[in-house]
PDB file of C-alpha atoms in Angstrom:
ATOM      1  CA  SER G   8     -91.013-107.087-128.770  1.00 45.00           C
ATOM      2  CA  ARG G   9     -92.130-110.022-130.966  1.00 48.00           C
ATOM      3  CA  ALA G  10     -90.041-113.068-131.480  1.00 51.00           C
ATOM      4  CA  ASN G  11     -87.776-113.362-134.348  1.00 53.00           C
ATOM      5  CA  PRO G  12     -89.709-114.791-137.258  1.00 57.00           C
ATOM      6  CA  VAL G  13     -86.749-116.849-138.410  1.00 52.00           C
ATOM      7  CA  SER G  14     -86.438-118.563-135.063  1.00 46.00           C
ATOM      8  CA  ASP G  15     -90.173-119.119-135.102  1.00 45.00           C
ATOM      9  CA  HIS G  16     -89.658-120.944-138.530  1.00 40.00           C
ATOM     10  CA  SER G  17     -86.893-123.121-136.983  1.00 40.00           C
ATOM     11  CA  ASN G  18     -89.401-124.155-134.264  1.00 38.00           C
ATOM     12  CA  GLY G  19     -91.843-125.189-136.974  1.00 37.00           C
ATOM     13  CA  SER G  20     -94.348-122.272-136.607  1.00 36.00           C
ATOM     14  CA  ALA G  21     -93.714-120.409-139.848  1.00 43.00           C
ATOM     15  CA  PRO G  22     -96.986-118.466-140.481  1.00 42.00           C
ATOM     16  CA  GLY G  23     -95.325-114.949-140.558  1.00 48.00           C
ATOM     17  CA  LEU G  24     -92.036-115.819-142.037  1.00 48.00           C
ATOM     18  CA  PRO G  25     -90.797-112.775-143.982  1.00 50.00           C
ATOM     19  CA  PHE G  26     -89.273-113.065-147.454  1.00 52.00           C
ATOM     20  CA  ALA G  27     -85.555-112.794-148.075  1.00 49.00           C
ATOM     21  CA  GLN G  28     -83.029-114.107-150.587  1.00 55.00           C
ATOM     22  CA  ASN G  29     -80.690-115.131-147.936  1.00 74.00           C
ATOM     23  CA  MET G  30     -82.259-116.334-144.721  1.00 87.00           C
ATOM     24  CA  TRP G  31     -78.901-116.346-142.940  1.00 89.00           C
ATOM     25  CA  SER G  32     -78.288-112.685-143.629  1.00 91.00           C
ATOM     26  CA  PHE G  33     -82.031-111.917-142.902  1.00 92.00           C
ATOM     27  CA  ALA G  34     -81.540-113.388-139.338  1.00 94.00           C
ATOM     28  CA  GLN G  35     -78.311-111.452-138.857  1.00 95.00           C
ATOM     29  CA  GLY G  36     -80.151-108.230-139.874  1.00 96.00           C
ATOM     30  CA  TYR G  37     -83.173-108.970-137.723  1.00 96.00           C
ATOM     31  CA  GLU G  38     -81.029-109.704-134.653  1.00 97.00           C
ATOM     32  CA  ALA G  39     -78.764-106.687-135.295  1.00 97.00           C
ATOM     33  CA  ALA G  40     -81.843-104.407-135.431  1.00 97.00           C
ATOM     34  CA  GLU G  41     -83.232-105.989-132.291  1.00 97.00           C
ATOM     35  CA  ALA G  42     -80.057-105.024-130.502  1.00 97.00           C
ATOM     36  CA  ASN G  43     -79.618-101.584-131.991  1.00 98.00           C
ATOM     37  CA  VAL G  44     -81.290-100.313-135.182  1.00 97.00           C
ATOM     38  CA  ASP G  45     -78.740 -97.455-135.792  1.00 97.00           C
ATOM     39  CA  GLU G  46     -75.799 -99.895-135.514  1.00 98.00           C
ATOM     40  CA  ALA G  47     -77.430-102.343-137.746  1.00 97.00           C
ATOM     41  CA  LEU G  48     -78.030 -99.592-140.437  1.00 97.00           C
ATOM     42  CA  SER G  49     -74.380 -98.593-140.264  1.00 96.00           C
ATOM     43  CA  ARG G  50     -73.338-102.185-140.932  1.00 96.00           C
ATOM     44  CA  ILE G  51     -75.124-102.361-144.238  1.00 95.00           C
ATOM     45  CA  LYS G  52     -72.358-100.741-146.372  1.00 93.00           C
ATOM     46  CA  THR G  53     -69.704-103.061-144.838  1.00 95.00           C
ATOM     47  CA  LEU G  54     -71.473-106.198-145.933  1.00 94.00           C
ATOM     48  CA  PRO G  55     -70.641-108.196-149.118  1.00 91.00           C
ATOM     49  CA  VAL G  56     -73.234-107.363-151.808  1.00 88.00           C
ATOM     50  CA  PRO G  57     -74.891-110.908-151.747  1.00 86.00           C
ATOM     51  CA  GLU G  58     -75.624-110.494-148.101  1.00 90.00           C
ATOM     52  CA  ARG G  59     -77.108-106.917-148.144  1.00 92.00           C
ATOM     53  CA  MET G  60     -80.596-107.671-149.348  1.00 90.00           C
ATOM     54  CA  GLY G  61     -81.250-110.341-146.685  1.00 92.00           C
ATOM     55  CA  PHE G  62     -79.660-108.152-143.975  1.00 95.00           C
ATOM     56  CA  ILE G  63     -81.715-105.101-145.013  1.00 95.00           C
ATOM     57  CA  THR G  64     -84.869-107.174-145.126  1.00 93.00           C
ATOM     58  CA  GLY G  65     -84.126-108.468-141.616  1.00 95.00           C
ATOM     59  CA  ILE G  66     -83.677-104.886-140.249  1.00 97.00           C
ATOM     60  CA  ILE G  67     -86.777-103.737-141.917  1.00 96.00           C
ATOM     61  CA  SER G  68     -88.830-106.683-140.836  1.00 95.00           C
ATOM     62  CA  PHE G  69     -87.932-105.981-137.181  1.00 97.00           C
ATOM     63  CA  VAL G  70     -88.695-102.320-137.599  1.00 98.00           C
ATOM     64  CA  ALA G  71     -92.036-102.972-139.392  1.00 97.00           C
ATOM     65  CA  ARG G  72     -93.143-105.374-136.703  1.00 96.00           C
ATOM     66  CA  ASN G  73     -91.982-103.303-133.763  1.00 97.00           C
ATOM     67  CA  HIS G  74     -92.444 -99.632-134.689  1.00 97.00           C
ATOM     68  CA  SER G  75     -95.275 -97.372-135.707  1.00 97.00           C
ATOM     69  CA  PRO G  76     -95.530 -96.802-139.518  1.00 97.00           C
ATOM     70  CA  ALA G  77     -94.284 -93.215-139.042  1.00 97.00           C
ATOM     71  CA  ASP G  78     -91.215 -94.450-137.078  1.00 97.00           C
ATOM     72  CA  ALA G  79     -90.637 -97.188-139.546  1.00 98.00           C
ATOM     73  CA  LEU G  80     -90.566 -94.671-142.389  1.00 97.00           C
ATOM     74  CA  GLN G  81     -88.116 -92.535-140.541  1.00 97.00           C
ATOM     75  CA  VAL G  82     -85.820 -95.533-140.197  1.00 97.00           C
ATOM     76  CA  TYR G  83     -86.215 -96.250-143.867  1.00 96.00           C
ATOM     77  CA  GLN G  84     -84.910 -92.730-144.587  1.00 96.00           C
ATOM     78  CA  ARG G  85     -81.720 -93.549-142.675  1.00 96.00           C
ATOM     79  CA  VAL G  86     -80.888 -96.639-144.857  1.00 96.00           C
ATOM     80  CA  PRO G  87     -77.964 -95.840-147.165  1.00 94.00           C
ATOM     81  CA  GLU G  88     -79.295 -94.325-150.322  1.00 94.00           C
ATOM     82  CA  ALA G  89     -78.289 -97.172-152.684  1.00 93.00           C
ATOM     83  CA  SER G  90     -80.209 -99.613-150.503  1.00 94.00           C
ATOM     84  CA  ARG G  91     -83.342 -97.614-149.983  1.00 95.00           C
ATOM     85  CA  PRO G  92     -85.390 -99.091-152.862  1.00 95.00           C
ATOM     86  CA  ASN G  93     -84.965-102.584-151.400  1.00 93.00           C
ATOM     87  CA  ALA G  94     -85.651-101.295-147.993  1.00 95.00           C
ATOM     88  CA  LEU G  95     -88.911 -99.715-149.073  1.00 96.00           C
ATOM     89  CA  ARG G  96     -90.000-102.838-150.906  1.00 95.00           C
ATOM     90  CA  ALA G  97     -89.328-104.856-147.747  1.00 95.00           C
ATOM     91  CA  LEU G  98     -91.182-102.372-145.545  1.00 96.00           C
ATOM     92  CA  VAL G  99     -94.195-102.528-147.709  1.00 96.00           C
ATOM     93  CA  GLY G 100     -93.958-106.295-147.946  1.00 94.00           C
ATOM     94  CA  GLU G 101     -93.900-106.613-144.197  1.00 95.00           C
ATOM     95  CA  TRP G 102     -96.822-104.226-143.698  1.00 96.00           C
ATOM     96  CA  VAL G 103     -98.781-106.170-146.314  1.00 94.00           C
ATOM     97  CA  TYR G 104     -98.174-109.247-144.522  1.00 93.00           C
ATOM     98  CA  THR G 105     -98.555-108.043-140.879  1.00 93.00           C
ATOM     99  CA  ARG G 106    -101.161-105.398-141.030  1.00 93.00           C
ATOM    100  CA  SER G 107    -103.465-106.209-143.991  1.00 93.00           C
ATOM    101  CA  PRO G 108    -106.964-107.621-143.316  1.00 93.00           C
ATOM    102  CA  LEU G 109    -106.713-109.821-146.514  1.00 93.00           C
ATOM    103  CA  ASP G 110    -106.602-113.570-146.090  1.00 94.00           C
ATOM    104  CA  ASP G 111    -103.266-115.358-145.607  1.00 93.00           C
ATOM    105  CA  ASP G 112    -102.931-116.454-149.260  1.00 94.00           C
ATOM    106  CA  MET G 113    -103.506-112.973-150.633  1.00 94.00           C
ATOM    107  CA  ARG G 114    -101.200-111.380-148.096  1.00 93.00           C
ATOM    108  CA  HIS G 115     -98.462-113.833-149.029  1.00 91.00           C
ATOM    109  CA  ILE G 116     -98.963-113.263-152.751  1.00 92.00           C
ATOM    110  CA  LYS G 117     -98.924-109.495-152.473  1.00 92.00           C
ATOM    111  CA  ARG G 118     -96.006-109.470-150.068  1.00 90.00           C
ATOM    112  CA  GLU G 119     -93.914-111.549-152.569  1.00 89.00           C
ATOM    113  CA  GLY G 120     -95.110-109.226-155.319  1.00 90.00           C
ATOM    114  CA  THR G 121     -93.531-106.236-153.735  1.00 89.00           C
ATOM    115  CA  LEU G 122     -90.079-107.581-154.556  1.00 82.00           C
ATOM    116  CA  GLY G 123     -90.974-107.589-158.207  1.00 85.00           C
ATOM    117  CA  ILE G 124     -92.053-103.896-158.273  1.00 91.00           C
ATOM    118  CA  SER G 125     -89.494-102.096-160.317  1.00 88.00           C
ATOM    119  CA  GLY G 126     -90.880 -98.607-160.372  1.00 86.00           C
ATOM    120  CA  PHE G 127     -89.952 -98.227-163.972  1.00 89.00           C
ATOM    121  CA  ARG G 128     -93.564 -97.475-165.042  1.00 86.00           C
ATOM    122  CA  VAL G 129     -94.577 -94.532-162.709  1.00 89.00           C
ATOM    123  CA  GLY G 130     -91.958 -94.644-159.977  1.00 91.00           C
ATOM    124  CA  LEU G 131     -91.208 -96.991-157.153  1.00 95.00           C
ATOM    125  CA  GLU G 132     -93.004 -95.020-154.392  1.00 96.00           C
ATOM    126  CA  VAL G 133     -96.126 -94.646-156.571  1.00 94.00           C
ATOM    127  CA  GLU G 134     -96.212 -98.336-157.569  1.00 95.00           C
ATOM    128  CA  LEU G 135     -95.753 -99.326-153.859  1.00 96.00           C
ATOM    129  CA  THR G 136     -98.583 -96.980-152.895  1.00 95.00           C
ATOM    130  CA  SER G 137    -100.802 -98.809-155.350  1.00 94.00           C
ATOM    131  CA  MET G 138     -99.755-102.114-153.761  1.00 94.00           C
ATOM    132  CA  LEU G 139    -100.399-100.732-150.296  1.00 95.00           C
ATOM    133  CA  ALA G 140    -103.832 -99.427-151.276  1.00 94.00           C
ATOM    134  CA  SER G 141    -104.757-102.827-152.740  1.00 94.00           C
ATOM    135  CA  THR G 142    -104.246-104.372-149.233  1.00 94.00           C
ATOM    136  CA  LYS G 143    -106.647-102.102-147.450  1.00 93.00           C
ATOM    137  CA  PRO G 144    -104.162-100.460-145.051  1.00 94.00           C
ATOM    138  CA  ASP G 145    -105.353 -98.953-141.830  1.00 93.00           C
ATOM    139  CA  ALA G 146    -105.616 -95.154-141.420  1.00 91.00           C
ATOM    140  CA  GLU G 147    -102.401 -94.901-139.288  1.00 93.00           C
ATOM    141  CA  LEU G 148    -100.351 -96.610-142.025  1.00 95.00           C
ATOM    142  CA  ALA G 149    -102.017 -94.673-144.951  1.00 93.00           C
ATOM    143  CA  SER G 150    -101.465 -91.350-143.221  1.00 91.00           C
ATOM    144  CA  ALA G 151     -97.839 -92.072-142.296  1.00 94.00           C
ATOM    145  CA  TRP G 152     -97.122 -93.078-145.904  1.00 95.00           C
ATOM    146  CA  LEU G 153     -98.698 -89.898-147.267  1.00 92.00           C
ATOM    147  CA  ASP G 154     -96.781 -87.764-144.713  1.00 90.00           C
ATOM    148  CA  ALA G 155     -93.449 -89.493-145.551  1.00 94.00           C
ATOM    149  CA  PHE G 156     -93.912 -88.714-149.314  1.00 93.00           C
ATOM    150  CA  SER G 157     -95.610 -85.349-148.924  1.00 88.00           C
ATOM    151  CA  ASN G 158     -93.116 -83.723-151.241  1.00 86.00           C
ATOM    152  CA  HIS G 159     -93.138 -86.472-153.835  1.00 87.00           C
ATOM    153  CA  SER G 160     -93.813 -85.239-157.416  1.00 82.00           C
ATOM    154  CA  SER G 161     -96.698 -87.787-157.586  1.00 85.00           C
ATOM    155  CA  ARG G 162     -98.198 -87.018-154.235  1.00 84.00           C
ATOM    156  CA  SER G 163    -101.652 -86.324-155.725  1.00 84.00           C
ATOM    157  CA  ASP G 164    -101.669 -89.884-157.228  1.00 87.00           C
ATOM    158  CA  MET G 165    -100.569 -91.328-153.915  1.00 89.00           C
ATOM    159  CA  LEU G 166    -103.335 -89.506-151.995  1.00 88.00           C
ATOM    160  CA  LEU G 167    -105.875 -90.614-154.462  1.00 85.00           C
ATOM    161  CA  SER G 168    -104.735 -94.214-154.187  1.00 88.00           C
ATOM    162  CA  LEU G 169    -104.907 -94.157-150.331  1.00 90.00           C
ATOM    163  CA  ALA G 170    -107.879 -91.715-149.689  1.00 85.00           C
ATOM    164  CA  ASP G 171    -110.274 -94.574-148.968  1.00 84.00           C
ATOM    165  CA  SER G 172    -107.984 -95.893-146.278  1.00 87.00           C
ATOM    166  CA  LEU G 173    -107.855 -92.631-144.253  1.00 83.00           C
ATOM    167  CA  GLY G 174    -110.824 -93.569-142.142  1.00 72.00           C
ATOM    168  CA  SER G 175    -113.902 -91.660-140.967  1.00 62.00           C
ATOM    169  CA  THR G 176    -112.235 -88.339-140.942  1.00 60.00           C
ATOM    170  CA  LYS G 177    -111.155 -88.907-144.560  1.00 57.00           C
ATOM    171  CA  HIS G 178    -112.319 -85.534-145.934  1.00 59.00           C
ATOM    172  CA  GLU G 179    -110.428 -83.512-143.219  1.00 68.00           C
ATOM    173  CA  THR G 180    -107.324 -85.686-143.485  1.00 66.00           C
ATOM    174  CA  VAL G 181    -107.334 -85.298-147.367  1.00 67.00           C
ATOM    175  CA  LEU G 182    -107.470 -81.481-146.857  1.00 70.00           C
ATOM    176  CA  ASP G 183    -104.629 -81.650-144.270  1.00 71.00           C
ATOM    177  CA  HIS G 184    -102.508 -83.613-146.702  1.00 68.00           C
ATOM    178  CA  MET G 185    -103.003 -80.985-149.451  1.00 70.00           C
ATOM    179  CA  GLU G 186    -101.812 -77.975-147.517  1.00 76.00           C
ATOM    180  CA  GLY G 187     -99.220 -76.129-149.581  1.00 74.00           C
ATOM    181  CA  TRP G 188    -100.138 -77.984-152.812  1.00 74.00           C
ATOM    182  CA  THR G 189    -100.602 -76.327-156.167  1.00 76.00           C
ATOM    183  CA  PRO G 190    -104.023 -75.343-157.285  1.00 77.00           C
ATOM    184  CA  TRP G 191    -103.956 -78.020-160.007  1.00 77.00           C
ATOM    185  CA  GLU G 192    -103.089 -80.693-157.401  1.00 76.00           C
ATOM    186  CA  LYS G 193    -105.787 -79.639-155.076  1.00 69.00           C
ATOM    187  CA  GLU G 194    -108.482 -79.491-157.781  1.00 76.00           C
ATOM    188  CA  ARG G 195    -107.536 -82.891-159.059  1.00 73.00           C
ATOM    189  CA  VAL G 196    -107.793 -84.603-155.703  1.00 70.00           C
ATOM    190  CA  THR G 197    -110.887 -82.764-154.411  1.00 71.00           C
ATOM    191  CA  ARG G 198    -112.732 -83.474-157.688  1.00 69.00           C
ATOM    192  CA  SER G 199    -111.907 -87.174-157.368  1.00 68.00           C
ATOM    193  CA  VAL G 200    -112.456 -87.607-153.652  1.00 62.00           C
TER     194      VAL G 200
END
């Protein structure tokens, strides 16, 4: 398990410091998740509203840094529904920062940009998919994201955004992700890919 990025910051080595509105509640969330993720998730609803965002970001930071993308997305699904949008933004933000091959400045800018994504234009999941795609995610992350949102109404847009990140078996993986889709969705994606 990696060290807590907040305590790293206290020691003067802040390269991977996650974003949070309240660093104290972020540290509490990170430490709670380190001890027991499920107990940390159950504490979210009991917290005062001003502490929730930082606490959720702390939990998600720990999960993103210490679990596979598929497992992290399963944890995200267990976040109380009202807090899921913030949890998903935090998850993408951590992946952008910890998994992207972009340079430090771009990773930082894009991670911070995830907090401003509203989802009002085309939906939060779709807008976060575009952000993820812009950071050149690895095949494991792209595939886990597509699996997690395989029933989303904009799944064809998501697949088109992430198709280039699916690796050397891209064509087979694209076909796997389209199993059970409507003919219109399949035609749209296969024509573009």
